[in-house]
Amino acid sequence: KTKQKGSKDRAATPDGIGDDEDDANRSEALKQVRREGTKSTMTLREAIPHVLEFAKDHYASRFLQSKLDEADAEEKQQVFDLIKPQAALLANDQFGNFVIQKYFEIGTVEQRKELVDVLYPKLLMLANEAHGCRVVQKAIQHVPRESQTKMAQKLREDVVSCIESMHGNHVIQKCVEQMPPDSVSFIIEAVQAEAQRMASHMYGCRVVQRLLEHCASHQLQNMLDQILGSIDKLATDPYGNYVVQHMLEHGRVDDKRRIMGVVEHNIVEFSKHKCSSNVVEKALEIATIGEHAAQLENERSALMYKVIGDISDPNPPLKQMMDDRFGNFIVQRMIEHARGGERDRLRTVLQQSMDTLNNSSHGKHILNALKKESMI
């Protein structure tokens, strides 16, 4: 622990470089920048002969990025000409990647296109690397449409591996966010080939959520049908539940109705489960204050009354949920969203259970919710 702390301290202060400052392999220019940091008196023109060395150094990389922000076109081109042949190597360097990213931000359109051409043969590898994936994301965000299309062609070669990669999934998400919907058909095709598995995958679920946000439902019909046929499984899945919640947020009104029907049918099981209880909360929320709330009134009312139960039922779902560590949150949301006759019925059933609520840790949360809504 002591060693790690010391290392961190050295990294945070340019003038406390450590024992290797006099490394014979470092140029005098690099030593100067490491001593002086981003406030170094060295000019970019003086640094140009050392650009590749600078790009791979923690402090000198920051120095270069800072100087490029204020450089003229000629200086930027001189630096670009030096880094371009090494762009693929720099893109996956822990410090060099920031210099390549900088050119996607401040470079000319032609420079950005040239960088894509250089990175293209290694694009799949970079997309799945810790540093390279950030460069690829930055490129997708800043290059013209023709370069985006070229990048998509390369990613298409192994899109499933990218989706399932802890780094590559961010690249695929960026494609969905930044490219026109008709350019990401290769991603849709890969997902819909096994939509349920993708929706319950640690990284695949993120890509499915981006598709739901950015693509028209007619493009996703096959994927949506598969997911809608698996709601009962996905709702209780650690990753799939987020996809179901996202469909409740971004889906068509008929999709939301179908999901709410599954929720109502499985209300006790879903409410007492760590993952699916979040789906129940989302269903109550979107049907009360969401975009399609008015069209979902019947489903919302049916769900509320299913939980409250028949007046003659001695053990309605509500009573099974209120002392559960997950179910009690559903009861709190119901108190928040109830209205009219259902609000009165809900209050009556809960008031009949005051002893239980007062004597349980979860019940106290429900009592606080009742007080907040002036229901007791």
PDB file of C-alpha atoms in Angstrom, residues 68-258:
ATOM      1  CA  LEU A  68      -1.906  21.597 -30.309  1.00  0.00           C
ATOM      2  CA  ASP A  69      -4.945  23.496 -29.057  1.00  0.00           C
ATOM      3  CA  GLU A  70      -3.191  26.794 -29.788  1.00  0.00           C
ATOM      4  CA  ALA A  71      -1.005  25.719 -32.737  1.00  0.00           C
ATOM      5  CA  ASP A  72      -1.305  27.179 -36.234  1.00  0.00           C
ATOM      6  CA  ALA A  73      -2.185  25.029 -39.242  1.00  0.00           C
ATOM      7  CA  GLU A  74       1.428  24.594 -40.318  1.00  0.00           C
ATOM      8  CA  GLU A  75       2.533  23.347 -36.874  1.00  0.00           C
ATOM      9  CA  LYS A  76      -0.412  20.966 -36.656  1.00  0.00           C
ATOM     10  CA  GLN A  77       0.468  19.536 -40.063  1.00  0.00           C
ATOM     11  CA  GLN A  78       4.120  19.059 -39.101  1.00  0.00           C
ATOM     12  CA  VAL A  79       3.149  17.131 -35.977  1.00  0.00           C
ATOM     13  CA  PHE A  80       0.529  15.171 -37.922  1.00  0.00           C
ATOM     14  CA  ASP A  81       3.052  14.091 -40.561  1.00  0.00           C
ATOM     15  CA  LEU A  82       5.218  12.615 -37.803  1.00  0.00           C
ATOM     16  CA  ILE A  83       2.518  10.782 -35.850  1.00  0.00           C
ATOM     17  CA  LYS A  84       0.462   9.508 -38.809  1.00  0.00           C
ATOM     18  CA  PRO A  85       2.770   6.564 -39.704  1.00  0.00           C
ATOM     19  CA  GLN A  86       2.752   5.488 -36.035  1.00  0.00           C
ATOM     20  CA  ALA A  87      -0.937   6.185 -35.410  1.00  0.00           C
ATOM     21  CA  ALA A  88      -1.964   2.544 -34.872  1.00  0.00           C
ATOM     22  CA  LEU A  89       0.748   2.037 -32.242  1.00  0.00           C
ATOM     23  CA  LEU A  90       0.066   5.358 -30.543  1.00  0.00           C
ATOM     24  CA  ALA A  91      -3.687   4.678 -30.519  1.00  0.00           C
ATOM     25  CA  ASN A  92      -3.181   1.815 -28.085  1.00  0.00           C
ATOM     26  CA  ASP A  93      -0.494   3.515 -26.003  1.00  0.00           C
ATOM     27  CA  GLN A  94      -1.604   4.644 -22.547  1.00  0.00           C
ATOM     28  CA  PHE A  95      -0.463   8.211 -23.253  1.00  0.00           C
ATOM     29  CA  GLY A  96      -0.143   8.302 -27.037  1.00  0.00           C
ATOM     30  CA  ASN A  97      -3.833   7.548 -27.504  1.00  0.00           C
ATOM     31  CA  PHE A  98      -4.709  11.007 -26.193  1.00  0.00           C
ATOM     32  CA  VAL A  99      -2.643  12.673 -28.931  1.00  0.00           C
ATOM     33  CA  ILE A 100      -4.471  10.657 -31.619  1.00  0.00           C
ATOM     34  CA  GLN A 101      -7.800  11.528 -30.006  1.00  0.00           C
ATOM     35  CA  LYS A 102      -6.781  15.187 -30.041  1.00  0.00           C
ATOM     36  CA  TYR A 103      -6.354  15.084 -33.831  1.00  0.00           C
ATOM     37  CA  PHE A 104      -9.861  13.717 -34.271  1.00  0.00           C
ATOM     38  CA  GLU A 105     -11.024  16.781 -32.335  1.00  0.00           C
ATOM     39  CA  ILE A 106      -8.833  19.556 -33.784  1.00  0.00           C
ATOM     40  CA  GLY A 107      -7.514  18.111 -37.050  1.00  0.00           C
ATOM     41  CA  THR A 108      -8.767  19.076 -40.493  1.00  0.00           C
ATOM     42  CA  VAL A 109     -11.368  16.873 -42.187  1.00  0.00           C
ATOM     43  CA  GLU A 110      -8.611  15.505 -44.424  1.00  0.00           C
ATOM     44  CA  GLN A 111      -6.375  14.695 -41.456  1.00  0.00           C
ATOM     45  CA  ARG A 112      -9.221  12.850 -39.736  1.00  0.00           C
ATOM     46  CA  LYS A 113      -9.931  10.827 -42.885  1.00  0.00           C
ATOM     47  CA  GLU A 114      -6.244   9.981 -43.278  1.00  0.00           C
ATOM     48  CA  LEU A 115      -6.068   8.783 -39.674  1.00  0.00           C
ATOM     49  CA  VAL A 116      -9.026   6.457 -40.247  1.00  0.00           C
ATOM     50  CA  ASP A 117      -7.250   5.050 -43.313  1.00  0.00           C
ATOM     51  CA  VAL A 118      -4.116   4.352 -41.251  1.00  0.00           C
ATOM     52  CA  LEU A 119      -6.055   2.812 -38.352  1.00  0.00           C
ATOM     53  CA  TYR A 120      -8.390   0.775 -40.589  1.00  0.00           C
ATOM     54  CA  PRO A 121      -6.341  -2.467 -40.799  1.00  0.00           C
ATOM     55  CA  LYS A 122      -6.062  -2.574 -36.984  1.00  0.00           C
ATOM     56  CA  LEU A 123      -9.527  -1.191 -36.230  1.00  0.00           C
ATOM     57  CA  LEU A 124     -11.044  -4.380 -34.812  1.00  0.00           C
ATOM     58  CA  MET A 125      -8.060  -4.950 -32.548  1.00  0.00           C
ATOM     59  CA  LEU A 126      -8.098  -1.335 -31.353  1.00  0.00           C
ATOM     60  CA  ALA A 127     -11.862  -1.443 -30.744  1.00  0.00           C
ATOM     61  CA  ASN A 128     -11.330  -4.257 -28.239  1.00  0.00           C
ATOM     62  CA  GLU A 129      -8.354  -2.684 -26.435  1.00  0.00           C
ATOM     63  CA  ALA A 130      -8.490  -0.489 -23.325  1.00  0.00           C
ATOM     64  CA  HIS A 131      -6.871   2.576 -24.928  1.00  0.00           C
ATOM     65  CA  GLY A 132      -7.628   1.888 -28.567  1.00  0.00           C
ATOM     66  CA  CYS A 133     -11.372   1.732 -27.992  1.00  0.00           C
ATOM     67  CA  ARG A 134     -11.331   5.349 -26.846  1.00  0.00           C
ATOM     68  CA  VAL A 135      -9.609   6.433 -30.051  1.00  0.00           C
ATOM     69  CA  VAL A 136     -12.122   4.505 -32.170  1.00  0.00           C
ATOM     70  CA  GLN A 137     -15.034   6.086 -30.281  1.00  0.00           C
ATOM     71  CA  LYS A 138     -13.567   9.548 -30.767  1.00  0.00           C
ATOM     72  CA  ALA A 139     -13.113   8.854 -34.477  1.00  0.00           C
ATOM     73  CA  ILE A 140     -16.736   7.722 -34.891  1.00  0.00           C
ATOM     74  CA  GLN A 141     -17.837  10.920 -33.193  1.00  0.00           C
ATOM     75  CA  HIS A 142     -15.803  13.330 -35.343  1.00  0.00           C
ATOM     76  CA  VAL A 143     -15.164  11.872 -38.810  1.00  0.00           C
ATOM     77  CA  PRO A 144     -17.338  12.556 -41.884  1.00  0.00           C
ATOM     78  CA  ARG A 145     -20.041  10.102 -42.945  1.00  0.00           C
ATOM     79  CA  GLU A 146     -17.897   8.343 -45.566  1.00  0.00           C
ATOM     80  CA  SER A 147     -15.255   7.527 -42.943  1.00  0.00           C
ATOM     81  CA  GLN A 148     -17.920   6.317 -40.529  1.00  0.00           C
ATOM     82  CA  THR A 149     -19.189   3.969 -43.235  1.00  0.00           C
ATOM     83  CA  LYS A 150     -15.685   2.657 -43.838  1.00  0.00           C
ATOM     84  CA  MET A 151     -15.219   1.990 -40.107  1.00  0.00           C
ATOM     85  CA  ALA A 152     -18.568   0.189 -39.989  1.00  0.00           C
ATOM     86  CA  GLN A 153     -17.429  -2.121 -42.790  1.00  0.00           C
ATOM     87  CA  LYS A 154     -14.444  -3.227 -40.709  1.00  0.00           C
ATOM     88  CA  LEU A 155     -16.435  -3.596 -37.471  1.00  0.00           C
ATOM     89  CA  ARG A 156     -19.011  -5.689 -39.351  1.00  0.00           C
ATOM     90  CA  GLU A 157     -16.347  -8.408 -39.763  1.00  0.00           C
ATOM     91  CA  ASP A 158     -16.649  -9.394 -36.088  1.00  0.00           C
ATOM     92  CA  VAL A 159     -19.356  -7.263 -34.523  1.00  0.00           C
ATOM     93  CA  VAL A 160     -20.454  -9.938 -32.009  1.00  0.00           C
ATOM     94  CA  SER A 161     -16.987 -10.049 -30.434  1.00  0.00           C
ATOM     95  CA  CYS A 162     -17.069  -6.263 -30.128  1.00  0.00           C
ATOM     96  CA  ILE A 163     -20.509  -6.298 -28.508  1.00  0.00           C
ATOM     97  CA  GLU A 164     -19.368  -8.896 -25.970  1.00  0.00           C
ATOM     98  CA  SER A 165     -16.070  -7.134 -25.211  1.00  0.00           C
ATOM     99  CA  MET A 166     -15.710  -4.937 -22.129  1.00  0.00           C
ATOM    100  CA  HIS A 167     -14.056  -2.344 -24.395  1.00  0.00           C
ATOM    101  CA  GLY A 168     -15.594  -3.060 -27.777  1.00  0.00           C
ATOM    102  CA  ASN A 169     -19.182  -2.679 -26.578  1.00  0.00           C
ATOM    103  CA  HIS A 170     -18.532   1.036 -26.052  1.00  0.00           C
ATOM    104  CA  VAL A 171     -17.465   1.334 -29.699  1.00  0.00           C
ATOM    105  CA  ILE A 172     -20.660  -0.370 -30.892  1.00  0.00           C
ATOM    106  CA  GLN A 173     -22.759   1.852 -28.617  1.00  0.00           C
ATOM    107  CA  LYS A 174     -21.029   4.900 -30.127  1.00  0.00           C
ATOM    108  CA  CYS A 175     -21.863   3.641 -33.635  1.00  0.00           C
ATOM    109  CA  VAL A 176     -25.549   3.451 -32.700  1.00  0.00           C
ATOM    110  CA  GLU A 177     -25.451   6.924 -31.127  1.00  0.00           C
ATOM    111  CA  GLN A 178     -23.509   8.715 -33.883  1.00  0.00           C
ATOM    112  CA  MET A 179     -24.274   6.956 -37.167  1.00  0.00           C
ATOM    113  CA  PRO A 180     -27.583   7.270 -39.049  1.00  0.00           C
ATOM    114  CA  PRO A 181     -29.965   4.385 -38.271  1.00  0.00           C
ATOM    115  CA  ASP A 182     -29.648   2.891 -41.773  1.00  0.00           C
ATOM    116  CA  SER A 183     -25.875   2.560 -41.248  1.00  0.00           C
ATOM    117  CA  VAL A 184     -26.140   0.340 -38.174  1.00  0.00           C
ATOM    118  CA  SER A 185     -28.124  -2.490 -39.758  1.00  0.00           C
ATOM    119  CA  PHE A 186     -25.088  -4.740 -39.255  1.00  0.00           C
ATOM    120  CA  ILE A 187     -25.448  -4.251 -35.490  1.00  0.00           C
ATOM    121  CA  ILE A 188     -29.203  -4.895 -35.564  1.00  0.00           C
ATOM    122  CA  GLU A 189     -28.658  -8.084 -37.587  1.00  0.00           C
ATOM    123  CA  ALA A 190     -26.062  -9.352 -35.107  1.00  0.00           C
ATOM    124  CA  VAL A 191     -28.305  -8.668 -32.110  1.00  0.00           C
ATOM    125  CA  GLN A 192     -31.504 -10.068 -33.577  1.00  0.00           C
ATOM    126  CA  ALA A 193     -29.740 -13.320 -34.456  1.00  0.00           C
ATOM    127  CA  GLU A 194     -29.836 -14.074 -30.712  1.00  0.00           C
ATOM    128  CA  ALA A 195     -31.753 -11.240 -29.091  1.00  0.00           C
ATOM    129  CA  GLN A 196     -32.601 -12.894 -25.773  1.00  0.00           C
ATOM    130  CA  ARG A 197     -28.971 -13.847 -25.153  1.00  0.00           C
ATOM    131  CA  MET A 198     -27.766 -10.380 -26.112  1.00  0.00           C
ATOM    132  CA  ALA A 199     -30.363  -8.737 -23.853  1.00  0.00           C
ATOM    133  CA  SER A 200     -29.141 -10.785 -20.885  1.00  0.00           C
ATOM    134  CA  HIS A 201     -25.433 -10.303 -21.632  1.00  0.00           C
ATOM    135  CA  MET A 202     -23.377  -7.989 -19.391  1.00  0.00           C
ATOM    136  CA  TYR A 203     -22.349  -5.811 -22.352  1.00  0.00           C
ATOM    137  CA  GLY A 204     -24.892  -6.854 -24.966  1.00  0.00           C
ATOM    138  CA  CYS A 205     -27.703  -5.391 -22.862  1.00  0.00           C
ATOM    139  CA  ARG A 206     -26.105  -1.949 -23.247  1.00  0.00           C
ATOM    140  CA  VAL A 207     -26.097  -2.199 -27.032  1.00  0.00           C
ATOM    141  CA  VAL A 208     -29.750  -3.324 -27.033  1.00  0.00           C
ATOM    142  CA  GLN A 209     -30.636  -0.285 -24.908  1.00  0.00           C
ATOM    143  CA  ARG A 210     -28.891   2.092 -27.350  1.00  0.00           C
ATOM    144  CA  LEU A 211     -30.764   0.487 -30.264  1.00  0.00           C
ATOM    145  CA  LEU A 212     -34.055   1.041 -28.431  1.00  0.00           C
ATOM    146  CA  GLU A 213     -33.151   4.720 -27.991  1.00  0.00           C
ATOM    147  CA  HIS A 214     -31.934   5.514 -31.496  1.00  0.00           C
ATOM    148  CA  CYS A 215     -33.617   3.188 -34.019  1.00  0.00           C
ATOM    149  CA  ALA A 216     -37.180   3.096 -35.301  1.00  0.00           C
ATOM    150  CA  SER A 217     -39.292   0.192 -34.070  1.00  0.00           C
ATOM    151  CA  HIS A 218     -39.850  -1.109 -37.623  1.00  0.00           C
ATOM    152  CA  GLN A 219     -36.070  -1.641 -37.889  1.00  0.00           C
ATOM    153  CA  LEU A 220     -36.067  -3.598 -34.640  1.00  0.00           C
ATOM    154  CA  GLN A 221     -39.237  -5.656 -35.156  1.00  0.00           C
ATOM    155  CA  ASN A 222     -37.499  -9.040 -35.078  1.00  0.00           C
ATOM    156  CA  MET A 223     -35.470  -8.094 -31.986  1.00  0.00           C
ATOM    157  CA  LEU A 224     -38.510  -6.641 -30.209  1.00  0.00           C
ATOM    158  CA  ASP A 225     -40.612  -9.748 -30.864  1.00  0.00           C
ATOM    159  CA  GLN A 226     -37.928 -11.985 -29.357  1.00  0.00           C
ATOM    160  CA  ILE A 227     -37.562  -9.788 -26.289  1.00  0.00           C
ATOM    161  CA  LEU A 228     -41.316  -9.480 -25.797  1.00  0.00           C
ATOM    162  CA  GLY A 229     -41.554 -13.266 -25.885  1.00  0.00           C
ATOM    163  CA  SER A 230     -38.982 -13.534 -23.078  1.00  0.00           C
ATOM    164  CA  ILE A 231     -40.121 -10.833 -20.632  1.00  0.00           C
ATOM    165  CA  ASP A 232     -40.655 -13.290 -17.777  1.00  0.00           C
ATOM    166  CA  LYS A 233     -37.042 -14.506 -18.055  1.00  0.00           C
ATOM    167  CA  LEU A 234     -35.425 -11.141 -18.823  1.00  0.00           C
ATOM    168  CA  ALA A 235     -37.221  -9.294 -16.014  1.00  0.00           C
ATOM    169  CA  THR A 236     -35.525 -11.504 -13.410  1.00  0.00           C
ATOM    170  CA  ASP A 237     -32.119 -11.396 -15.135  1.00  0.00           C
ATOM    171  CA  PRO A 238     -29.365  -9.154 -13.683  1.00  0.00           C
ATOM    172  CA  TYR A 239     -28.843  -7.518 -17.105  1.00  0.00           C
ATOM    173  CA  GLY A 240     -32.038  -8.322 -18.972  1.00  0.00           C
ATOM    174  CA  ASN A 241     -34.147  -6.360 -16.487  1.00  0.00           C
ATOM    175  CA  TYR A 242     -32.506  -3.156 -17.725  1.00  0.00           C
ATOM    176  CA  VAL A 243     -33.593  -3.958 -21.285  1.00  0.00           C
ATOM    177  CA  VAL A 244     -37.189  -4.531 -20.119  1.00  0.00           C
ATOM    178  CA  GLN A 245     -37.127  -1.232 -18.223  1.00  0.00           C
ATOM    179  CA  HIS A 246     -35.774   0.478 -21.333  1.00  0.00           C
ATOM    180  CA  MET A 247     -38.610  -0.944 -23.426  1.00  0.00           C
ATOM    181  CA  LEU A 248     -41.069   0.449 -20.896  1.00  0.00           C
ATOM    182  CA  GLU A 249     -39.337   3.814 -21.278  1.00  0.00           C
ATOM    183  CA  HIS A 250     -38.769   3.922 -25.055  1.00  0.00           C
ATOM    184  CA  GLY A 251     -41.061   1.289 -26.588  1.00  0.00           C
ATOM    185  CA  ARG A 252     -44.336   1.519 -28.458  1.00  0.00           C
ATOM    186  CA  VAL A 253     -47.523   1.691 -26.427  1.00  0.00           C
ATOM    187  CA  ASP A 254     -48.534  -1.846 -27.475  1.00  0.00           C
ATOM    188  CA  ASP A 255     -45.153  -3.169 -26.297  1.00  0.00           C
ATOM    189  CA  LYS A 256     -45.654  -1.453 -22.952  1.00  0.00           C
ATOM    190  CA  ARG A 257     -49.128  -2.983 -22.627  1.00  0.00           C
ATOM    191  CA  ARG A 258     -47.715  -6.427 -23.284  1.00  0.00           C
TER     192      ARG A 258
END
